Coordinates of C-alpha atoms in Angstrom, one line a residue:
F30 CA -5.5 -27.2 45.6
W31 CA -5.4 -28.6 49.2
S32 CA -9.1 -29.3 49.1
A33 CA -8.6 -31.3 45.8
R34 CA -5.8 -33.5 47.2
P35 CA -8.1 -36.3 48.4
L36 CA -9.8 -36.5 45.0
L37 CA -6.4 -36.6 43.2
H38 CA -5.2 -39.2 45.6
N39 CA -8.1 -41.5 44.8
I40 CA -7.7 -41.1 41.1
M41 CA -4.0 -42.0 41.2
K42 CA -4.8 -44.9 43.5
S43 CA -7.4 -46.3 41.1
M44 CA -5.0 -45.9 38.1
C45 CA -2.5 -48.1 39.8
H46 CA -4.8 -51.1 39.6
P47 CA -4.0 -53.1 36.4
L48 CA -7.6 -53.5 35.2
R49 CA -8.6 -50.0 36.1
S50 CA -5.4 -48.6 34.4
L51 CA -6.5 -50.4 31.2
W52 CA -9.9 -48.7 31.4
W53 CA -8.2 -45.3 32.0
T54 CA -6.0 -45.9 29.0
I55 CA -9.0 -46.7 26.8
L56 CA -10.8 -43.6 28.1
L57 CA -7.7 -41.4 27.3
I58 CA -7.5 -42.8 23.7
I59 CA -11.2 -42.0 23.2
I60 CA -10.8 -38.4 24.4
V61 CA -7.7 -37.8 22.2
S62 CA -9.5 -39.3 19.2
A63 CA -12.5 -37.1 19.8
N64 CA -10.3 -34.0 19.9
S65 CA -8.5 -34.9 16.7
T66 CA -11.8 -35.6 15.0
T67 CA -13.0 -32.2 16.1
D68 CA -9.9 -30.5 14.8
E69 CA -10.2 -32.3 11.5
A70 CA -13.8 -31.2 11.3
E71 CA -12.9 -27.6 12.0
S72 CA -10.1 -27.7 9.4
A73 CA -12.4 -29.4 6.9
V74 CA -15.2 -26.8 6.9
P75 CA -16.2 -26.6 3.2
I76 CA -15.8 -23.5 1.2
N77 CA -19.1 -21.6 1.1
P78 CA -20.9 -23.7 3.8
D79 CA -24.2 -22.0 2.9
N80 CA -23.9 -23.7 -0.5
E81 CA -24.9 -20.4 -2.2
P82 CA -25.0 -20.7 -6.0
H83 CA -23.0 -18.5 -8.3
P84 CA -24.9 -15.6 -9.9
D85 CA -26.3 -16.5 -13.2
P86 CA -24.2 -14.7 -15.9
N87 CA -27.3 -14.6 -18.2
E88 CA -29.0 -12.1 -15.8
E89 CA -26.0 -9.7 -15.9
N90 CA -25.7 -7.1 -18.6
Y91 CA -24.1 -3.7 -18.9
P92 CA -24.9 -1.0 -21.4
G93 CA -22.3 -0.7 -24.2
M94 CA -20.5 -3.9 -23.2
I95 CA -20.2 -7.3 -24.9
Y96 CA -20.0 -10.6 -22.9
I97 CA -17.0 -12.7 -23.9
G98 CA -17.2 -16.2 -22.5
R99 CA -18.4 -19.8 -23.2
H100 CA -21.9 -20.3 -24.5
D101 CA -24.0 -23.5 -24.5
H102 CA -24.1 -25.1 -27.9
H103 CA -27.8 -26.1 -27.6
D104 CA -29.6 -23.0 -26.4
G105 CA -26.9 -20.3 -26.9
K106 CA -27.1 -19.2 -23.2
R107 CA -24.0 -18.2 -21.3
A108 CA -22.4 -21.1 -19.4
G109 CA -22.5 -20.7 -15.6
F110 CA -19.6 -20.8 -13.1
H111 CA -20.5 -24.4 -12.1
T112 CA -18.6 -25.5 -15.2
D113 CA -15.5 -24.2 -17.1
N114 CA -17.0 -21.1 -18.8
G115 CA -13.8 -19.5 -19.9
V116 CA -12.4 -19.1 -23.4
K117 CA -9.5 -21.1 -24.8
F118 CA -7.7 -19.9 -27.9
I119 CA -4.4 -19.8 -29.7
Y120 CA -2.5 -16.7 -28.5
G121 CA 0.3 -15.1 -30.3
T122 CA 1.5 -13.9 -33.7
G123 CA -0.3 -14.9 -36.9
F124 CA 2.8 -15.0 -39.0
D125 CA 4.1 -18.1 -37.3
E126 CA 2.6 -21.1 -39.0
T127 CA 3.2 -23.5 -36.1
H128 CA -0.2 -22.6 -34.8
K129 CA -1.6 -24.8 -37.5
E130 CA 0.1 -27.8 -35.9
I131 CA -1.7 -27.3 -32.5
E132 CA -4.3 -30.0 -32.2
E133 CA -8.0 -29.1 -32.2
K134 CA -8.5 -31.1 -29.0
D135 CA -6.1 -28.7 -27.1
L136 CA -8.9 -26.1 -27.3
H137 CA -11.5 -28.4 -25.8
H138 CA -12.4 -27.6 -22.3
S139 CA -11.6 -31.1 -21.0
H140 CA -9.7 -33.9 -22.6
Y141 CA -8.2 -37.0 -21.0
G142 CA -5.8 -39.8 -21.7
P143 CA -2.1 -40.5 -21.3
D144 CA -1.2 -37.5 -23.4
S145 CA -3.3 -34.9 -21.5
E146 CA -0.5 -33.9 -19.2
H147 CA 2.1 -33.3 -21.9
D148 CA 3.2 -29.9 -22.8
I149 CA 1.1 -28.6 -25.7
A150 CA 4.0 -26.9 -27.5
D151 CA 6.0 -30.2 -27.5
R152 CA 3.0 -32.3 -28.6
A153 CA 2.3 -29.8 -31.3
H154 CA 5.6 -30.8 -32.9
G155 CA 4.9 -34.5 -32.7
K156 CA 6.9 -35.2 -29.5
T157 CA 5.9 -36.3 -26.1
R158 CA 7.3 -35.0 -22.9
E159 CA 9.4 -38.2 -22.5
Q160 CA 10.9 -37.7 -25.9
V161 CA 11.8 -34.1 -25.2
L162 CA 13.4 -35.0 -21.9
H163 CA 15.4 -37.8 -23.6
E164 CA 16.7 -35.3 -26.2
K165 CA 17.7 -33.0 -23.5
R166 CA 19.7 -35.7 -21.6
A167 CA 21.2 -36.8 -24.9
G168 CA 22.3 -33.2 -25.7
K169 CA 20.4 -32.8 -28.9
I170 CA 18.8 -29.5 -27.9
D171 CA 20.9 -26.4 -27.9
L172 CA 20.9 -24.9 -24.4
S173 CA 23.8 -22.6 -24.9
K174 CA 21.7 -19.5 -24.5
G175 CA 20.7 -20.6 -21.0
P176 CA 17.3 -20.4 -19.2
K177 CA 15.0 -17.5 -20.0
P178 CA 14.0 -15.0 -17.2
Y179 CA 10.5 -15.0 -15.8
G180 CA 8.1 -13.2 -18.0
W181 CA 10.4 -13.5 -21.1
F182 CA 8.6 -12.7 -24.3
E183 CA 9.9 -13.5 -27.8
E184 CA 8.3 -11.1 -30.3
H185 CA 7.7 -11.5 -34.0
P186 CA 9.6 -8.8 -35.9
L187 CA 6.5 -7.8 -38.0
D188 CA 3.6 -7.5 -35.6
G189 CA 5.4 -7.9 -32.2
G190 CA 3.1 -10.9 -31.3
M191 CA 4.3 -13.9 -29.2
V192 CA 6.5 -16.5 -30.9
P193 CA 5.6 -19.4 -31.0
P194 CA 1.8 -19.2 -30.5
K195 CA 0.3 -21.3 -27.7
V196 CA -3.0 -22.3 -26.2
V197 CA -4.2 -20.1 -23.3
R198 CA -7.3 -19.6 -21.3
V199 CA -9.1 -16.6 -19.9
D200 CA -12.1 -16.3 -17.5
P201 CA -15.3 -14.7 -19.0
F202 CA -15.6 -10.9 -19.0
F203 CA -17.5 -8.0 -20.4
M204 CA -15.7 -5.6 -22.8
D205 CA -16.6 -2.1 -24.0
V206 CA -18.0 -2.3 -27.5
A207 CA -15.7 0.5 -28.6
P208 CA -12.7 2.6 -27.3
V209 CA -13.4 5.4 -24.8
T210 CA -14.2 8.6 -26.7
N211 CA -13.3 12.3 -26.1
K212 CA -16.9 12.9 -24.9
E213 CA -16.8 10.1 -22.4
F214 CA -13.4 11.1 -21.1
G215 CA -14.6 14.7 -20.8
K216 CA -17.3 13.7 -18.4
F217 CA -14.7 12.0 -16.2
V218 CA -12.5 15.1 -16.2
R219 CA -15.3 17.5 -15.4
A220 CA -16.7 15.3 -12.6
T221 CA -13.3 14.6 -10.9
Y222 CA -11.2 17.7 -12.0
Y223 CA -8.7 15.1 -13.2
E224 CA -5.4 16.4 -14.7
T225 CA -3.8 14.0 -17.2
E226 CA -0.1 13.4 -17.2
A227 CA 0.3 15.1 -20.5
E228 CA -1.0 18.3 -18.9
K229 CA 1.3 17.9 -15.9
F230 CA 4.3 17.3 -18.1
G231 CA 3.3 20.1 -20.5
W232 CA 3.8 18.3 -23.7
S233 CA 2.9 15.2 -25.7
F234 CA 3.9 13.4 -28.9
V235 CA 2.3 14.4 -32.2
L236 CA 2.9 12.9 -35.7
S237 CA 5.3 15.2 -37.6
S238 CA 3.0 15.5 -40.6
F239 CA 0.2 16.7 -38.4
L240 CA 2.1 19.8 -37.0
P241 CA 0.1 23.0 -37.5
N242 CA 3.3 24.9 -38.3
A243 CA 5.9 23.2 -40.4
E244 CA 8.7 25.4 -39.0
N245 CA 8.2 23.8 -35.6
L246 CA 9.5 20.5 -37.0
H247 CA 13.1 21.7 -37.2
E248 CA 13.0 23.1 -33.7
A249 CA 11.1 20.4 -31.8
E250 CA 12.5 17.4 -30.1
V251 CA 11.6 13.9 -31.5
D252 CA 11.2 10.5 -29.9
P253 CA 14.7 8.8 -30.3
E254 CA 12.9 5.4 -31.0
A255 CA 10.3 6.9 -33.4
E256 CA 11.7 10.0 -35.1
D257 CA 8.4 10.7 -36.9
W258 CA 6.8 11.6 -33.5
V259 CA 7.5 15.2 -32.3
A260 CA 7.3 16.5 -28.7
V261 CA 4.8 19.4 -28.9
D262 CA 4.4 21.8 -26.0
G263 CA 0.8 22.2 -24.9
A264 CA -0.5 19.1 -26.7
Y265 CA -3.0 17.0 -24.7
W266 CA -6.4 15.4 -25.2
R267 CA -8.2 18.7 -25.6
N268 CA -5.6 20.1 -28.0
P269 CA -4.6 16.9 -29.9
E270 CA -2.0 18.7 -32.2
G271 CA -1.0 21.4 -29.8
P272 CA -2.2 25.0 -29.1
G273 CA -4.6 26.2 -31.6
T274 CA -6.2 22.8 -32.2
S275 CA -9.2 21.3 -30.5
Y276 CA -11.0 18.1 -30.0
K277 CA -14.3 19.8 -30.9
Y278 CA -16.0 18.0 -33.9
R279 CA -14.0 14.9 -32.7
E280 CA -16.0 14.1 -29.6
N281 CA -16.9 10.6 -30.9
H282 CA -13.2 9.9 -31.8
P283 CA -11.2 7.8 -29.4
V284 CA -9.5 9.9 -26.7
V285 CA -5.7 10.1 -27.2
H286 CA -2.8 11.7 -25.3
V287 CA -3.6 9.6 -22.3
S288 CA -1.1 7.6 -20.3
H289 CA -1.5 4.2 -18.7
R290 CA -2.4 5.8 -15.4
D291 CA -4.9 8.1 -17.0
A292 CA -6.6 5.1 -18.6
A293 CA -6.6 3.1 -15.4
E294 CA -8.0 6.0 -13.4
Y295 CA -10.9 6.4 -15.8
C296 CA -11.7 2.7 -15.7
T297 CA -11.8 2.8 -11.9
W298 CA -14.1 5.8 -12.0
V299 CA -16.7 3.9 -14.1
G300 CA -16.3 0.7 -12.0
K301 CA -14.3 -1.2 -14.6
R302 CA -10.7 -2.0 -15.3
L303 CA -8.2 -2.3 -18.1
P304 CA -8.2 -5.5 -20.0
G305 CA -5.4 -8.1 -19.8
E306 CA -3.8 -8.6 -23.2
R307 CA -4.9 -12.2 -23.4
E308 CA -8.5 -11.1 -22.7
W309 CA -8.1 -8.5 -25.4
E310 CA -6.9 -11.0 -28.0
A311 CA -9.6 -13.5 -27.1
A312 CA -12.1 -10.7 -27.8
A313 CA -10.4 -9.4 -31.0
R314 CA -10.3 -12.9 -32.6
G315 CA -14.1 -13.0 -32.4
G316 CA -14.4 -16.8 -32.1
N317 CA -11.8 -17.6 -34.8
V318 CA -9.5 -19.3 -32.2
G319 CA -8.8 -22.7 -33.6
P320 CA -6.0 -24.0 -35.9
K321 CA -8.5 -24.3 -38.8
N322 CA -10.3 -21.0 -38.6
R323 CA -7.6 -18.7 -37.0
T324 CA -7.2 -15.7 -39.3
L325 CA -4.5 -13.1 -39.7
Y326 CA -6.9 -10.1 -39.6
V327 CA -10.5 -9.5 -38.6
W328 CA -11.7 -9.9 -42.1
G329 CA -9.6 -12.9 -43.0
D330 CA -6.1 -13.3 -44.5
D331 CA -6.5 -10.9 -47.5
Q332 CA -3.6 -8.3 -47.3
T333 CA -5.1 -5.9 -49.7
T334 CA -6.2 -2.3 -48.8
D335 CA -9.5 -2.9 -50.5
A336 CA -10.3 -5.6 -48.1
A337 CA -9.0 -3.8 -45.0
K338 CA -10.7 -0.4 -45.6
E339 CA -14.1 -1.9 -44.6
Y340 CA -12.9 -3.0 -41.2
A341 CA -9.9 -0.9 -40.0
N342 CA -8.5 2.6 -40.0
L343 CA -4.9 2.1 -41.2
W344 CA -2.4 4.2 -43.1
G345 CA -3.0 2.5 -46.5
D346 CA -0.8 2.4 -49.5
G347 CA 0.8 5.8 -49.2
D348 CA 4.3 6.6 -48.0
F349 CA 4.6 7.1 -44.2
P350 CA 4.5 9.7 -42.7
W351 CA 3.7 12.3 -45.4
D352 CA 1.4 10.6 -47.9
N353 CA -1.8 9.2 -46.5
K354 CA -4.2 8.6 -49.4
A355 CA -7.1 8.0 -47.0
E356 CA -8.4 5.0 -48.8
D357 CA -10.5 4.2 -45.7
G358 CA -11.8 7.8 -45.5
W359 CA -9.5 9.1 -42.7
R360 CA -6.0 10.4 -42.3
A361 CA -5.9 10.3 -38.5
T362 CA -8.3 9.0 -35.9
S363 CA -11.9 8.1 -37.0
P364 CA -15.1 8.1 -35.0
V365 CA -15.7 4.9 -33.2
K366 CA -18.1 2.4 -34.9
T367 CA -17.2 3.8 -38.3
F368 CA -15.9 0.5 -39.6
K369 CA -17.5 -3.0 -39.5
P370 CA -17.3 -4.9 -36.2
N371 CA -15.8 -8.3 -35.6
L372 CA -17.9 -11.5 -35.1
F373 CA -18.5 -10.5 -31.4
G374 CA -19.8 -7.1 -32.3
L375 CA -16.7 -5.2 -31.1
Y376 CA -15.5 -2.2 -33.1
D377 CA -11.9 -0.9 -33.8
M378 CA -10.2 -4.0 -32.5
T379 CA -7.7 -3.4 -35.4
G380 CA -6.4 0.1 -36.2
N381 CA -7.6 3.6 -35.2
V382 CA -5.7 3.7 -31.9
W383 CA -3.5 1.5 -29.8
E384 CA -5.1 0.4 -26.6
W385 CA -3.5 0.2 -23.1
Q386 CA -3.6 -3.1 -21.4
R387 CA -3.3 -4.2 -17.8
G388 CA 0.0 -5.7 -16.7
G389 CA 3.6 -5.2 -17.7
K390 CA 6.0 -3.0 -15.9
H391 CA 6.0 0.7 -15.6
K392 CA 8.8 1.1 -18.2
K393 CA 7.2 -1.5 -20.5
R394 CA 3.4 -1.2 -20.5
I395 CA 1.5 -3.2 -23.1
V396 CA -0.6 -1.8 -25.9
R397 CA -2.6 -3.9 -28.5
G398 CA -4.5 -3.4 -31.7
G399 CA -2.4 -1.1 -33.8
S400 CA -3.4 2.4 -35.0
Y401 CA -4.0 4.5 -38.0
V402 CA -0.2 4.8 -38.7
D403 CA 0.3 1.0 -39.1
S404 CA 0.4 -1.1 -42.2
L405 CA -1.0 -4.5 -43.3
D406 CA 2.3 -6.3 -43.9
G407 CA 4.7 -4.6 -41.5
N408 CA 6.5 -2.7 -44.4
F409 CA 6.5 0.3 -42.0
N410 CA 5.6 0.5 -38.3
H411 CA 3.7 -2.6 -37.1
A412 CA 1.7 -5.1 -39.1
A413 CA -1.8 -4.6 -37.9
T414 CA -2.7 -8.3 -37.3
L415 CA -4.9 -9.7 -34.6
G416 CA -1.7 -10.6 -32.7
V417 CA -0.1 -7.1 -33.0
R418 CA 1.6 -6.0 -29.8
A419 CA 4.0 -3.3 -28.5
T420 CA 5.3 -1.9 -25.3
L421 CA 5.6 1.7 -24.2
H422 CA 6.7 3.6 -21.1
G423 CA 3.8 4.0 -18.7
T424 CA 3.9 7.8 -18.9
T425 CA 4.0 7.9 -22.8
T426 CA 1.2 10.0 -24.3
T427 CA 0.8 10.2 -28.1
G428 CA -1.8 11.0 -30.7
N429 CA -2.4 7.3 -31.5
V430 CA -2.9 5.6 -28.1
G431 CA -6.2 5.2 -26.4
F432 CA -8.0 2.5 -24.4
R433 CA -11.2 0.7 -23.6
C434 CA -12.4 -1.0 -20.4
V435 CA -13.6 -4.4 -19.3
K436 CA -15.5 -5.7 -16.3
S437 CA -15.6 -9.2 -14.7
P438 CA -18.9 -10.9 -14.1
K439 CA -20.2 -11.2 -10.6
R440 CA -19.2 -14.4 -8.7
K441 CA -20.1 -15.6 -5.2
E442 CA -17.6 -15.1 -2.4
E443 CA -16.2 -18.4 -1.2
F444 CA -14.6 -18.6 2.3
H445 CA -13.0 -21.2 4.5
W446 CA -11.7 -21.1 8.0
V447 CA -8.0 -20.4 8.6
Y448 CA -6.0 -19.4 11.7
D449 CA -5.0 -15.8 12.0
N450 CA -2.1 -14.3 14.0
E451 CA -0.2 -17.5 13.7
G452 CA 3.0 -17.5 15.7
S453 CA 2.0 -14.6 17.9
G454 CA 0.8 -16.7 20.9
T455 CA -2.9 -16.3 20.1
A456 CA -5.0 -17.9 17.4
E457 CA -8.3 -16.7 16.1
L458 CA -10.5 -18.3 13.4
V459 CA -11.2 -15.9 10.5
L460 CA -12.8 -16.3 7.0
E461 CA -10.6 -16.4 4.0
D462 CA -11.9 -16.3 0.4
E463 CA -10.4 -18.1 -2.6
Q464 CA -8.3 -15.0 -3.5
G465 CA -6.6 -15.1 -0.1
N466 CA -8.4 -12.0 1.3
R467 CA -9.4 -12.5 5.0
K468 CA -12.8 -11.4 6.4
Q469 CA -12.6 -10.6 10.1
R470 CA -15.2 -12.0 12.6
Q471 CA -17.1 -9.1 14.1
T472 CA -16.2 -9.3 17.8
Q473 CA -16.0 -6.6 20.4
Q474 CA -12.2 -6.8 20.3
N475 CA -11.6 -6.7 16.5
Q476 CA -14.4 -4.1 15.8
Q477 CA -11.9 -1.4 16.9
L478 CA -9.4 -2.4 14.2
Q479 CA -9.6 -0.1 11.2
P480 CA -9.2 -1.7 7.7
I481 CA -6.0 -0.7 5.9
D482 CA -6.6 0.5 2.4
I483 CA -4.0 -1.4 0.3
Y484 CA -3.4 -0.1 -3.2
E485 CA -1.9 -2.6 -5.6
D486 CA -0.2 -1.6 -8.8
D487 CA 1.8 -3.6 -11.2
D488 CA 5.4 -2.7 -10.4
E489 CA 4.8 1.0 -10.6
F490 CA 8.4 1.9 -10.1
D491 CA 11.4 -0.4 -10.7
E492 CA 14.1 1.6 -8.9
E493 CA 16.0 -0.5 -6.3
V494 CA 15.6 0.6 -2.7
I495 CA 18.9 0.7 -0.8
H496 CA 18.6 -0.2 2.9
D497 CA 20.7 1.5 5.6
P498 CA 22.4 -1.3 7.6
K499 CA 22.5 0.9 10.7
Q500 CA 18.7 1.2 10.8
P501 CA 16.4 -1.7 11.7
R502 CA 14.7 -3.4 8.8
P503 CA 11.1 -2.4 8.1
D504 CA 9.9 -6.0 8.5
E505 CA 11.5 -6.2 11.9
T506 CA 9.9 -3.0 13.3
R507 CA 6.4 -3.0 11.7
K508 CA 3.5 -4.4 13.7
R509 CA 1.4 -7.3 12.7
V510 CA -1.9 -5.7 11.8
L511 CA -4.8 -7.4 10.1
A512 CA -5.5 -5.8 6.7
V513 CA -8.9 -6.1 5.2
K514 CA -8.8 -5.8 1.4
P515 CA -11.9 -5.5 -0.9
R516 CA -12.3 -8.6 -3.1
T517 CA -11.6 -7.7 -6.7
V518 CA -11.6 -10.1 -9.6
R519 CA -8.7 -9.5 -11.9
S520 CA -7.7 -11.1 -15.2
D521 CA -6.1 -14.5 -14.7
E522 CA -2.8 -14.0 -16.4
L523 CA 0.8 -13.3 -15.5

């Protein structure tokens, strides 16, 4: 410091001169501007600086799966990720006629104009957003019921579909051409020694008319919400109706007596996942997604058994649950690919077995598609339309619930620079992709950090956690550790 005093003295002396002080001021402004420009340049590093293109979806195929996504109208090829290649369709029940009022242009992938930002449901009824807001201010809309909670879902009484229908969009995906069979699930069990939840609990639900011994019906417990389903000890996927029965000679039938977790574990094992219900409905409708060609069933709007028996395994005209006339050839589950597929080439999207979906809560997991116990018009059980929907407890296992898997197409990983460990006194630039997952820079210091395996489930348990006020809160005691999560593409829905 003492050796630097003469230099500092000369600098301060030169700054006191009016002309020199002006030059020092200009130099200081240039230095500050250069630093700010550098900071802006660092913060404005573009996503994916290497400009790597997205993988071509036309080069990606999986055995036994169908690609659901936008195709080019001229050459029929799959649209790439450089454009909007998702699927727009009218989602919800088919019994609500308001879907016919939705304008065709709402399904286009891009439309512009003064009406483009208006709410589709309001515009479908001939009102703009300004008119709706005016009516609210004038008190013409009944708001006595109050606001709806997040995730609120109004169901149609016949098929359980969403009311009113609305336009939604899903990203492209691959879907299994048929539900998972007993043979395929058996390979998973033998390879992993997996034990289903029905085996752990020791029982599962069986339709009362399928019981091997009629005397068991008077002694068995029934589902309080579905009295025709009986809790049978020892029933699981290998013994579908209980002890003494077998899945042999039914290896190509959909696997049943599997819970939501069982289905998710299988999909993970094969490198896939469960579908979102909007993905499922987009695939089930087979391209009939607009207000003009939207149909009630896979085969059209004909509600006769003669029309349905070519496409779906349903109960038929007999009295449920004792009289199944088997007009379609089957009284219970049928082999996959027995009936005609939809326009996408997917089988059993209506009937045979309900199919577990991703999402929902543990106590209200979603199933779609209907099963062999459902009817066409909703006279008993659910109406097996393309919008049919129900919810079950996540641990429910029955003889009419199965699943199929989907897979997202490959996409490039996009990253930009962000500051890590903010507020801790130190800052380090790390890479963050579009999903919010951070990729650590490989330095000698952070190579010693071990990634934390984070398992995400959808509200697995809903029980409230009570905190002891005498103990420090977990967020006050836990250390700030960088977690590295694998990037997984999930369905883009709530």
